[in-house]
Coordinates of C-alpha atoms in Angstrom, one line a residue:
Q520 CA 122.4 -66.3 -21.3
E521 CA 122.7 -62.7 -20.2
V522 CA 125.2 -60.1 -19.0
L523 CA 124.5 -56.9 -17.1
G524 CA 127.3 -54.3 -17.1
E525 CA 129.3 -55.5 -20.1
D526 CA 131.0 -52.1 -20.6
K527 CA 132.3 -52.3 -17.0
L528 CA 133.4 -55.8 -17.5
M529 CA 135.5 -54.9 -20.6
A530 CA 137.0 -51.9 -18.8
I531 CA 138.2 -54.1 -15.9
L532 CA 139.7 -56.7 -18.3
K533 CA 141.8 -54.0 -19.9
E534 CA 143.6 -53.6 -16.5
R535 CA 143.5 -57.0 -14.8
E536 CA 141.8 -60.3 -14.4
L537 CA 138.1 -60.4 -13.3
K538 CA 137.2 -61.3 -9.7
I539 CA 133.9 -63.2 -9.7
Y540 CA 131.8 -65.2 -7.3
W541 CA 129.1 -67.8 -7.5
G542 CA 127.0 -68.7 -4.5
T543 CA 124.7 -71.6 -3.5
A544 CA 122.4 -71.9 -0.5
T545 CA 123.1 -75.1 1.3
T546 CA 119.6 -76.6 1.4
G547 CA 118.6 -79.6 -0.7
K548 CA 121.2 -82.0 -2.2
P549 CA 123.1 -80.6 -5.3
H550 CA 121.8 -82.4 -8.4
V551 CA 123.1 -82.9 -12.0
A552 CA 121.9 -79.4 -13.1
Y553 CA 124.7 -78.0 -11.0
F554 CA 127.0 -79.1 -13.9
V555 CA 125.7 -76.0 -15.8
P556 CA 127.3 -73.4 -13.5
M557 CA 130.3 -75.7 -12.8
S558 CA 131.2 -75.9 -16.5
K559 CA 131.0 -72.1 -16.7
I560 CA 133.2 -71.8 -13.6
A561 CA 135.7 -74.0 -15.5
D562 CA 135.5 -71.4 -18.3
F563 CA 136.1 -68.5 -16.0
L564 CA 139.2 -70.2 -14.5
K565 CA 140.6 -71.0 -17.9
A566 CA 140.2 -67.4 -18.8
G567 CA 142.3 -66.4 -15.7
C568 CA 139.5 -65.1 -13.5
E569 CA 139.8 -65.3 -9.7
V570 CA 136.7 -67.3 -8.7
T571 CA 135.1 -67.6 -5.2
I572 CA 132.4 -70.1 -4.4
L573 CA 130.2 -69.0 -1.6
F574 CA 128.4 -71.7 0.5
A575 CA 125.5 -69.5 1.6
D576 CA 124.6 -71.2 4.9
L577 CA 122.9 -68.2 6.5
H578 CA 120.9 -67.6 3.3
A579 CA 119.8 -71.3 3.5
Y580 CA 118.3 -70.7 6.9
L581 CA 116.6 -67.5 5.9
D582 CA 114.9 -69.1 2.8
N583 CA 111.8 -70.1 4.8
M584 CA 113.9 -72.2 7.1
K585 CA 114.5 -75.0 4.5
A586 CA 117.6 -76.0 6.4
P587 CA 117.4 -76.0 10.2
W588 CA 120.3 -74.6 12.2
E589 CA 121.4 -78.0 13.5
L590 CA 121.9 -79.3 10.0
L591 CA 123.5 -76.2 8.4
E592 CA 127.1 -77.1 9.4
L593 CA 126.7 -80.7 8.1
R594 CA 125.1 -79.6 4.8
T595 CA 127.7 -77.0 4.2
R596 CA 130.4 -79.6 4.6
Y597 CA 128.5 -81.9 2.3
Y598 CA 128.2 -79.2 -0.4
E599 CA 131.9 -78.4 -0.2
H600 CA 132.9 -82.1 -0.7
V601 CA 130.4 -82.8 -3.5
I602 CA 131.1 -79.6 -5.5
K603 CA 134.8 -80.2 -5.3
A604 CA 134.1 -83.8 -6.6
M605 CA 132.0 -82.3 -9.4
L606 CA 134.7 -79.9 -10.4
E607 CA 137.4 -82.6 -10.4
S608 CA 135.1 -84.8 -12.5
I609 CA 135.2 -82.2 -15.3
G610 CA 138.9 -81.4 -14.9
V611 CA 138.8 -78.1 -13.0
P612 CA 142.0 -77.3 -11.0
L613 CA 140.9 -76.6 -7.4
E614 CA 144.1 -74.6 -6.5
K615 CA 142.7 -71.6 -8.4
L616 CA 139.5 -71.6 -6.5
K617 CA 138.5 -70.1 -3.1
F618 CA 135.7 -71.5 -1.0
V619 CA 134.0 -69.2 1.6
R620 CA 131.1 -69.8 4.0
G621 CA 128.6 -67.1 4.5
T622 CA 128.8 -67.3 8.3
D623 CA 132.5 -66.6 8.1
Y624 CA 131.7 -62.9 7.6
Q625 CA 127.9 -62.4 7.6
L626 CA 127.8 -62.4 11.4
S627 CA 130.4 -59.7 11.8
K628 CA 129.6 -56.3 13.3
E629 CA 130.3 -54.4 10.0
Y630 CA 128.1 -56.7 7.9
T631 CA 125.3 -56.6 10.4
L632 CA 125.3 -52.8 10.5
D633 CA 125.2 -52.7 6.7
V634 CA 122.1 -55.0 6.8
Y635 CA 120.4 -52.4 9.0
R636 CA 121.6 -49.6 6.8
L637 CA 120.2 -51.3 3.8
S638 CA 116.9 -52.0 5.5
S639 CA 116.5 -48.3 6.1
V640 CA 116.4 -47.5 2.4
V641 CA 114.9 -50.7 0.8
T642 CA 111.1 -50.8 0.5
Q643 CA 109.1 -53.9 1.3
H644 CA 107.8 -53.9 -2.3
D645 CA 111.4 -54.0 -3.8
A646 CA 112.6 -56.7 -1.4
K647 CA 109.6 -59.0 -2.2
K648 CA 109.9 -58.3 -5.9
A649 CA 113.7 -59.1 -5.9
G650 CA 113.2 -62.4 -4.2
A651 CA 110.2 -63.5 -6.4
E652 CA 112.1 -66.1 -8.4
V653 CA 114.3 -67.4 -5.6
V654 CA 112.6 -67.1 -2.2
K655 CA 109.5 -69.2 -1.7
Q656 CA 106.5 -66.9 -2.1
V657 CA 103.7 -67.1 0.4
E658 CA 100.7 -64.9 1.1
H659 CA 102.2 -63.6 4.4
P660 CA 106.0 -63.6 3.8
L661 CA 108.4 -63.9 6.7
L662 CA 110.8 -61.0 7.3
S663 CA 113.7 -63.4 6.7
G664 CA 112.7 -63.9 3.1
L665 CA 112.6 -60.1 2.6
L666 CA 116.1 -59.8 4.0
Y667 CA 117.5 -62.4 1.6
P668 CA 118.0 -60.2 -1.5
G669 CA 119.8 -57.5 0.6
L670 CA 122.2 -60.0 2.0
Q671 CA 123.0 -61.4 -1.4
A672 CA 123.7 -57.8 -2.6
L673 CA 126.0 -57.1 0.3
D674 CA 127.9 -60.3 -0.4
E675 CA 129.3 -58.7 -3.6
E676 CA 131.0 -55.9 -1.5
Y677 CA 132.2 -58.2 1.4
L678 CA 133.7 -60.7 -1.0
K679 CA 135.5 -57.9 -2.8
V680 CA 134.5 -59.1 -6.3
D681 CA 133.9 -57.3 -9.6
A682 CA 131.0 -59.6 -10.7
Q683 CA 128.5 -62.1 -9.5
F684 CA 127.5 -65.2 -11.6
G685 CA 124.2 -67.0 -11.1
G686 CA 121.1 -68.5 -12.9
V687 CA 118.8 -66.2 -14.9
D688 CA 116.3 -66.8 -12.1
Q689 CA 118.6 -64.5 -10.0
R690 CA 118.1 -61.5 -12.4
K691 CA 115.7 -59.6 -10.1
I692 CA 118.2 -59.9 -7.2
F693 CA 121.0 -58.7 -9.4
T694 CA 119.1 -55.6 -10.6
F695 CA 118.2 -55.0 -6.9
A696 CA 121.9 -55.1 -6.0
E697 CA 122.7 -52.7 -8.8
K698 CA 120.1 -50.2 -7.5
Y699 CA 120.8 -50.4 -3.8
L700 CA 124.6 -51.0 -3.3
P701 CA 125.4 -47.4 -4.6
S702 CA 123.0 -46.0 -2.0
L703 CA 125.4 -47.4 0.7
G704 CA 128.4 -45.9 -1.1
Y705 CA 129.4 -49.3 -2.7
A706 CA 130.2 -49.9 -6.3
K707 CA 127.7 -51.5 -8.7
R708 CA 128.9 -54.9 -9.9
V709 CA 128.7 -56.9 -13.2
H710 CA 126.2 -59.7 -13.4
L711 CA 126.5 -62.9 -15.6
M712 CA 123.6 -65.4 -15.9
N713 CA 123.4 -69.0 -17.1
P714 CA 120.1 -70.4 -18.4
M715 CA 117.8 -72.5 -16.1
V716 CA 117.7 -76.1 -17.1
P717 CA 114.2 -77.7 -17.1
G718 CA 113.8 -80.8 -14.9
L719 CA 113.0 -84.2 -16.3
T720 CA 109.3 -83.6 -15.8
G721 CA 109.5 -80.4 -17.9
S722 CA 109.6 -77.8 -15.1
K723 CA 112.6 -76.2 -13.4
M724 CA 114.9 -78.8 -12.0
S725 CA 114.6 -78.6 -8.3
S726 CA 116.3 -80.0 -5.2
S727 CA 112.9 -80.4 -3.5
E728 CA 111.2 -82.3 -6.4
E729 CA 112.6 -85.7 -6.3
D730 CA 111.4 -86.9 -9.7
S731 CA 112.5 -83.7 -11.4
K732 CA 116.2 -84.1 -10.7
I733 CA 118.9 -86.7 -10.6
D734 CA 121.0 -86.6 -7.5
L735 CA 124.8 -86.6 -7.9
L736 CA 125.0 -89.8 -5.8
D737 CA 122.0 -91.6 -7.3
R738 CA 122.8 -95.2 -8.1
K739 CA 122.8 -96.3 -11.7
E740 CA 119.5 -98.1 -11.2
D741 CA 118.0 -94.8 -9.8
V742 CA 119.3 -92.9 -12.9
K743 CA 117.7 -95.5 -15.2
K744 CA 114.4 -95.4 -13.3
K745 CA 114.1 -91.6 -13.3
L746 CA 115.0 -91.3 -17.0
K747 CA 112.5 -94.0 -17.8
K748 CA 109.8 -91.9 -16.2
A749 CA 111.0 -88.6 -17.8
F750 CA 108.7 -86.8 -20.2
C751 CA 110.1 -87.3 -23.7
E752 CA 107.3 -87.4 -26.2
P753 CA 108.3 -88.4 -29.8
G754 CA 109.0 -85.4 -31.9
N755 CA 108.2 -82.9 -29.1
V756 CA 111.1 -80.5 -28.4
E757 CA 109.0 -78.2 -26.1
N758 CA 109.4 -78.7 -22.3
N759 CA 111.5 -81.8 -23.1
G760 CA 113.7 -82.2 -20.0
V761 CA 115.8 -85.0 -21.6
L762 CA 116.7 -82.8 -24.6
S763 CA 117.3 -79.8 -22.4
F764 CA 119.7 -81.8 -20.2
I765 CA 121.7 -82.7 -23.3
K766 CA 121.7 -79.1 -24.5
H767 CA 122.7 -77.4 -21.3
V768 CA 124.8 -80.1 -19.5
L769 CA 126.2 -82.7 -21.8
F770 CA 127.1 -80.7 -24.9
P771 CA 129.0 -77.9 -23.1
L772 CA 131.1 -80.5 -21.2
K773 CA 131.9 -82.8 -24.1
S774 CA 131.2 -80.7 -27.3
E775 CA 129.4 -83.7 -28.7
F776 CA 126.7 -86.2 -28.0
V777 CA 126.5 -89.8 -29.2
V778 CA 123.1 -91.4 -29.7
L779 CA 123.6 -95.1 -29.1
R780 CA 121.3 -97.5 -31.0
E781 CA 121.3 -100.9 -32.6
E782 CA 122.5 -101.4 -36.2
K783 CA 119.0 -102.2 -37.4
W784 CA 117.9 -98.7 -36.4
G785 CA 120.9 -97.0 -38.1
G786 CA 123.7 -97.6 -35.5
N787 CA 125.4 -95.0 -33.3
K788 CA 125.4 -91.4 -34.5
T789 CA 127.6 -88.7 -33.2
Y790 CA 126.3 -85.1 -33.1
T791 CA 128.7 -82.2 -32.8
A792 CA 125.9 -79.5 -32.8
Y793 CA 122.9 -79.6 -30.6
E794 CA 120.7 -78.1 -33.3
A795 CA 121.2 -81.1 -35.5
L796 CA 120.1 -83.5 -32.7
E797 CA 117.0 -81.4 -31.9
K798 CA 116.1 -81.4 -35.7
D799 CA 116.5 -85.2 -35.9
F800 CA 114.4 -85.7 -32.8
A801 CA 111.7 -83.3 -34.0
E802 CA 111.5 -85.3 -37.3
Q803 CA 111.4 -88.5 -35.3
V804 CA 114.7 -89.8 -36.7
V805 CA 115.9 -90.2 -33.1
H806 CA 113.6 -92.3 -30.9
P807 CA 112.9 -91.2 -27.2
G808 CA 114.1 -94.6 -25.9
D809 CA 117.5 -94.3 -27.7
L810 CA 117.8 -90.7 -26.4
K811 CA 117.2 -91.7 -22.8
N812 CA 119.5 -94.7 -23.0
S813 CA 122.3 -92.5 -24.5
V814 CA 121.8 -89.8 -21.7
E815 CA 122.0 -92.6 -19.1
V816 CA 125.4 -93.8 -20.4
A817 CA 126.8 -90.3 -20.7
L818 CA 125.5 -89.2 -17.3
N819 CA 126.9 -92.2 -15.5
K820 CA 130.4 -91.5 -16.9
L821 CA 130.1 -88.0 -15.2
L822 CA 128.8 -89.4 -12.0
D823 CA 131.1 -92.4 -11.5
P824 CA 134.0 -90.4 -10.0
I825 CA 131.7 -88.6 -7.7
R826 CA 130.1 -91.8 -6.5
E827 CA 133.5 -93.3 -6.0
K828 CA 134.7 -90.4 -3.9
F829 CA 131.6 -90.6 -1.7
N830 CA 132.0 -94.4 -1.2
C831 CA 134.4 -93.9 1.7
P832 CA 133.0 -94.4 5.3
E833 CA 133.7 -90.7 6.3
L834 CA 131.7 -89.2 3.4
K835 CA 128.9 -91.8 3.7
K836 CA 128.5 -90.9 7.3
L837 CA 128.4 -87.1 6.4
S838 CA 125.8 -87.7 3.7
S839 CA 123.4 -89.6 5.9
A840 CA 123.9 -87.1 8.8
A841 CA 123.3 -84.0 6.6
Y842 CA 120.3 -85.5 4.9
P843 CA 118.8 -88.0 7.4
A844 CA 116.3 -90.5 6.1
P845 CA 112.7 -90.1 7.4
S846 CA 112.4 -91.8 10.8
K847 CA 111.5 -95.5 10.7
A848 CA 109.4 -97.5 13.2
K849 CA 111.6 -98.9 15.9
P850 CA 111.9 -102.7 16.6
G851 CA 109.1 -103.7 18.9
E852 CA 106.8 -100.9 17.7
K853 CA 104.0 -101.5 15.2
G854 CA 105.7 -102.4 12.0
T855 CA 109.4 -103.4 11.6
K856 CA 112.7 -101.6 11.2
N857 CA 112.2 -101.6 7.5
S858 CA 108.6 -100.4 7.5
E859 CA 107.7 -97.1 5.8
P860 CA 107.9 -93.8 7.7
E861 CA 104.9 -93.4 9.9
D862 CA 104.8 -89.6 9.7
V863 CA 101.6 -88.8 7.9
V864 CA 102.6 -85.6 6.0
P865 CA 101.5 -84.2 2.7
S866 CA 104.8 -84.8 1.0
R867 CA 104.0 -88.6 1.0
L868 CA 101.3 -87.9 -1.6
D869 CA 102.4 -87.9 -5.3
I870 CA 100.1 -85.2 -6.6
R871 CA 100.7 -83.9 -10.1
V872 CA 99.2 -81.6 -12.7
G873 CA 97.5 -83.7 -15.4
K874 CA 96.0 -82.8 -18.8
V875 CA 92.9 -84.7 -19.9
I876 CA 93.5 -86.1 -23.3
S877 CA 90.2 -88.0 -23.7
V878 CA 86.9 -88.5 -21.8
E879 CA 84.5 -91.3 -22.4
K880 CA 81.5 -92.7 -20.5
H881 CA 82.3 -96.0 -18.6
P882 CA 80.8 -98.8 -20.7
D883 CA 79.2 -100.4 -17.6
A884 CA 78.5 -97.5 -15.2
D885 CA 76.3 -94.5 -16.0
S886 CA 77.9 -92.2 -13.3
L887 CA 81.5 -92.8 -14.3
Y888 CA 83.9 -91.3 -16.9
V889 CA 87.0 -93.1 -18.2
E890 CA 89.7 -90.5 -18.9
K891 CA 93.1 -90.7 -20.4
I892 CA 95.3 -88.2 -18.5
D893 CA 98.8 -87.0 -19.4
V894 CA 100.9 -86.7 -16.2
G895 CA 104.3 -86.3 -17.9
E896 CA 105.0 -90.0 -18.3
A897 CA 105.7 -92.0 -21.4
E898 CA 102.0 -93.0 -21.6
P899 CA 98.9 -91.3 -20.4
R900 CA 97.2 -92.8 -17.3
T901 CA 93.7 -94.4 -17.4
V902 CA 91.6 -92.8 -14.6
V903 CA 88.0 -93.5 -13.7
S904 CA 86.0 -90.6 -12.1
G905 CA 82.5 -90.4 -10.8
L906 CA 81.9 -87.0 -12.4
V907 CA 79.2 -87.7 -15.0
H908 CA 76.4 -86.0 -13.0
F909 CA 78.6 -83.0 -12.0
V910 CA 80.9 -82.0 -14.9
P911 CA 79.9 -82.1 -18.6
K912 CA 82.2 -84.2 -20.7
E913 CA 83.2 -81.2 -22.9
Q914 CA 84.4 -79.3 -19.7
L915 CA 86.8 -82.0 -18.9
Q916 CA 88.3 -82.5 -22.4
D917 CA 91.7 -80.9 -22.7
R918 CA 91.6 -79.2 -19.3
L919 CA 94.3 -79.3 -16.6
V920 CA 93.4 -81.2 -13.5
V921 CA 95.1 -82.2 -10.2
L922 CA 95.8 -85.9 -10.0
L923 CA 96.8 -88.1 -7.0
C924 CA 99.1 -90.6 -8.7
N925 CA 100.4 -93.0 -6.0
L926 CA 97.1 -94.7 -4.9
K927 CA 97.2 -98.4 -5.5
P928 CA 95.5 -99.0 -8.9
Q929 CA 92.1 -100.5 -8.5
K930 CA 89.4 -101.8 -10.9
M931 CA 86.2 -99.8 -11.0
R932 CA 83.4 -101.8 -12.7
G933 CA 86.0 -103.7 -14.8
V934 CA 88.3 -100.7 -15.7
E935 CA 91.6 -100.2 -13.8
S936 CA 92.0 -96.7 -12.5
Q937 CA 95.5 -95.4 -12.1
G938 CA 94.9 -92.2 -10.2
M939 CA 92.3 -89.9 -8.6
V940 CA 91.2 -86.5 -10.0
L941 CA 91.0 -84.3 -6.9
C942 CA 87.8 -82.2 -6.8
A943 CA 86.2 -79.6 -4.5
S944 CA 82.8 -80.6 -3.1
S945 CA 80.1 -78.4 -1.6
V946 CA 79.1 -78.9 2.0
G947 CA 75.3 -78.7 1.7
E948 CA 72.7 -80.1 -0.7
P949 CA 72.4 -80.3 -3.6
R950 CA 75.9 -81.6 -3.9
Q951 CA 78.2 -79.6 -6.3
V952 CA 81.6 -80.8 -7.5
E953 CA 84.4 -78.9 -9.3
P954 CA 87.7 -80.3 -10.4
L955 CA 90.6 -78.5 -8.7
D956 CA 92.4 -76.0 -11.0
P957 CA 96.2 -75.8 -11.2
P958 CA 97.6 -72.3 -12.0
A959 CA 97.5 -71.3 -15.7
G960 CA 100.6 -72.2 -17.6
C961 CA 101.4 -75.4 -15.6
C962 CA 102.9 -78.4 -17.5
A963 CA 101.6 -81.9 -17.4
G964 CA 103.6 -83.8 -14.7
E965 CA 104.4 -80.8 -12.6
R966 CA 104.5 -81.5 -8.9
V967 CA 101.7 -80.2 -6.7
Y968 CA 102.8 -79.8 -3.0
V969 CA 101.5 -78.4 0.2
E970 CA 103.1 -75.1 1.5
G971 CA 106.0 -76.0 3.8
Y972 CA 106.2 -79.6 2.6
E973 CA 108.1 -79.2 -0.6
G974 CA 110.8 -81.6 0.4
G975 CA 110.5 -85.4 0.9
E976 CA 109.9 -88.1 -1.7
P977 CA 106.4 -89.4 -2.1
D978 CA 105.6 -93.0 -1.3
E979 CA 106.1 -95.3 -4.3
E980 CA 102.6 -96.5 -3.6
L981 CA 100.2 -95.7 -0.7
K982 CA 99.3 -98.9 1.1
P983 CA 95.5 -99.1 1.6
K984 CA 95.9 -100.5 5.1
K985 CA 97.9 -97.5 6.3
K986 CA 95.2 -95.0 5.1
V987 CA 97.7 -92.2 4.6
F988 CA 95.5 -90.4 2.1
E989 CA 92.4 -90.7 4.2
K990 CA 94.2 -89.3 7.3
L991 CA 95.5 -86.3 5.3
Q992 CA 92.2 -85.8 3.4
A993 CA 90.4 -85.2 6.7
D994 CA 92.2 -81.8 6.8
F995 CA 91.7 -80.9 3.2
H996 CA 89.4 -78.0 2.5
I997 CA 88.6 -75.0 0.3
S998 CA 89.3 -71.6 1.8
E999 CA 87.1 -68.6 1.6
D1000 CA 89.2 -67.4 -1.3
C1001 CA 88.6 -70.8 -3.1
V1002 CA 92.1 -72.0 -2.6
A1003 CA 92.8 -75.7 -1.9
Q1004 CA 94.4 -76.2 1.5
W1005 CA 95.6 -78.8 4.1
K1006 CA 95.4 -77.4 7.6
Q1007 CA 95.3 -73.8 6.3
R1008 CA 98.4 -74.4 4.2
N1009 CA 97.9 -73.8 0.4
F1010 CA 98.3 -76.4 -2.3
L1011 CA 100.9 -75.0 -4.6
T1012 CA 102.8 -75.5 -7.9
K1013 CA 105.8 -73.3 -8.9
L1014 CA 103.4 -71.0 -10.6
G1015 CA 101.1 -70.4 -7.6
T1016 CA 98.1 -71.7 -5.8
V1017 CA 95.7 -74.5 -6.7
S1018 CA 92.1 -73.4 -6.5
C1019 CA 88.5 -74.1 -7.6
K1020 CA 86.0 -71.9 -9.3
S1021 CA 83.3 -71.3 -6.7
L1022 CA 83.0 -73.8 -3.8
K1023 CA 84.4 -71.8 -1.0
G1024 CA 84.4 -73.6 2.4
G1025 CA 84.0 -76.9 0.6
S1026 CA 85.8 -80.3 1.1
I1027 CA 88.3 -82.0 -1.3
S1028 CA 87.9 -85.6 -2.4

């Protein structure tokens, strides 16, 4: 998508082949969007470049401790096996590649002294700004997150490369490196960036958002399930994760895409240019169901060799050790071996940004609204809310709300409600209620999470007897800055904090 330092790049190529590196922090499981950089790494190798892949295990720990020390070694081994399997699945010769772990050199005396040298010239402002797109942003950042961009800059020198390749979300770190490496007497490097692929929900595809990404080892039935839930509105090419996946992953690998459909709908059609497919989808010549089915078939062809490689006992054991499942109740304890995890943590809640499409009074209850709310699924959800006496109808229409989506659906005066609009409530009388506000610019279906609990998959459905929501809700409140919190940890989306307009110190229900 972008190149910084093209003149220097051309000068190097007049003399020799380029030395380039791509790094990945070994945190969440690699997902199918990793095929974007992998296909470009294949291009670099075909062009004669010397390519190093850095497994940034130390960076993984520094990024708000997403990967604890005891799992770092296992996760780094997992990454090495799975990325090799990906490269083999798209025909990349591994003998031309070099794999390096960050801790192979980042704990050396020389590197450590350079970290201190860098910290003596870098301002807090520049360090925080550089990591804004990559390091999780919190109100009171840890020092580790401020060190992160400097370490990534030093990697360019210690790996002895001419260029670094990464996503366009790394741009601020790349310009940080160009500014500060020369201050230590080191050369400024070239930087090349690939586009960021939207997830299936319409936001950035993320390892910590289970529904936004397809894991490389997902079973075929999991792939089908996630694609079925993917946002893919007829004729809508904006924030369409399925179309974006075809554009950025499937087309570059195969140079074509086949839409599979029955003869009565026109039969199969092969596209050799993405623009033609997008045009047909916009004009509703291609149906979302056919598009999803075709992506499912193409994706499974890519994933089959990776699944097969990980089907051996050794790699199965590595996968489960590196990413252990949440603890289960032990035999003899309340519940059974197969019961759900008993940890009552916020990541078990499926909270999403929703857009209110319509609002009507409940036909049989004066205090209830019946809303249609888009949460990034094929159809909007019907939600019943007791807001008639608190929020005028016109203030709900077309606004963004925060919706709890995995409560068990229940009928409210004859209308089944498929979610709960989360609202701030005043403590005293008269009671005031305000729907929570996601940050401006959020997309319908985007995940809302609690700071520090980004990982973990929400329960498919919260069991009423377990009272998971009720136990968590007891610690929900509104801060003095009107920010929604659980135990003083902010409710967040990728664009910032969830808040309310005025009810500071209130509760959330």
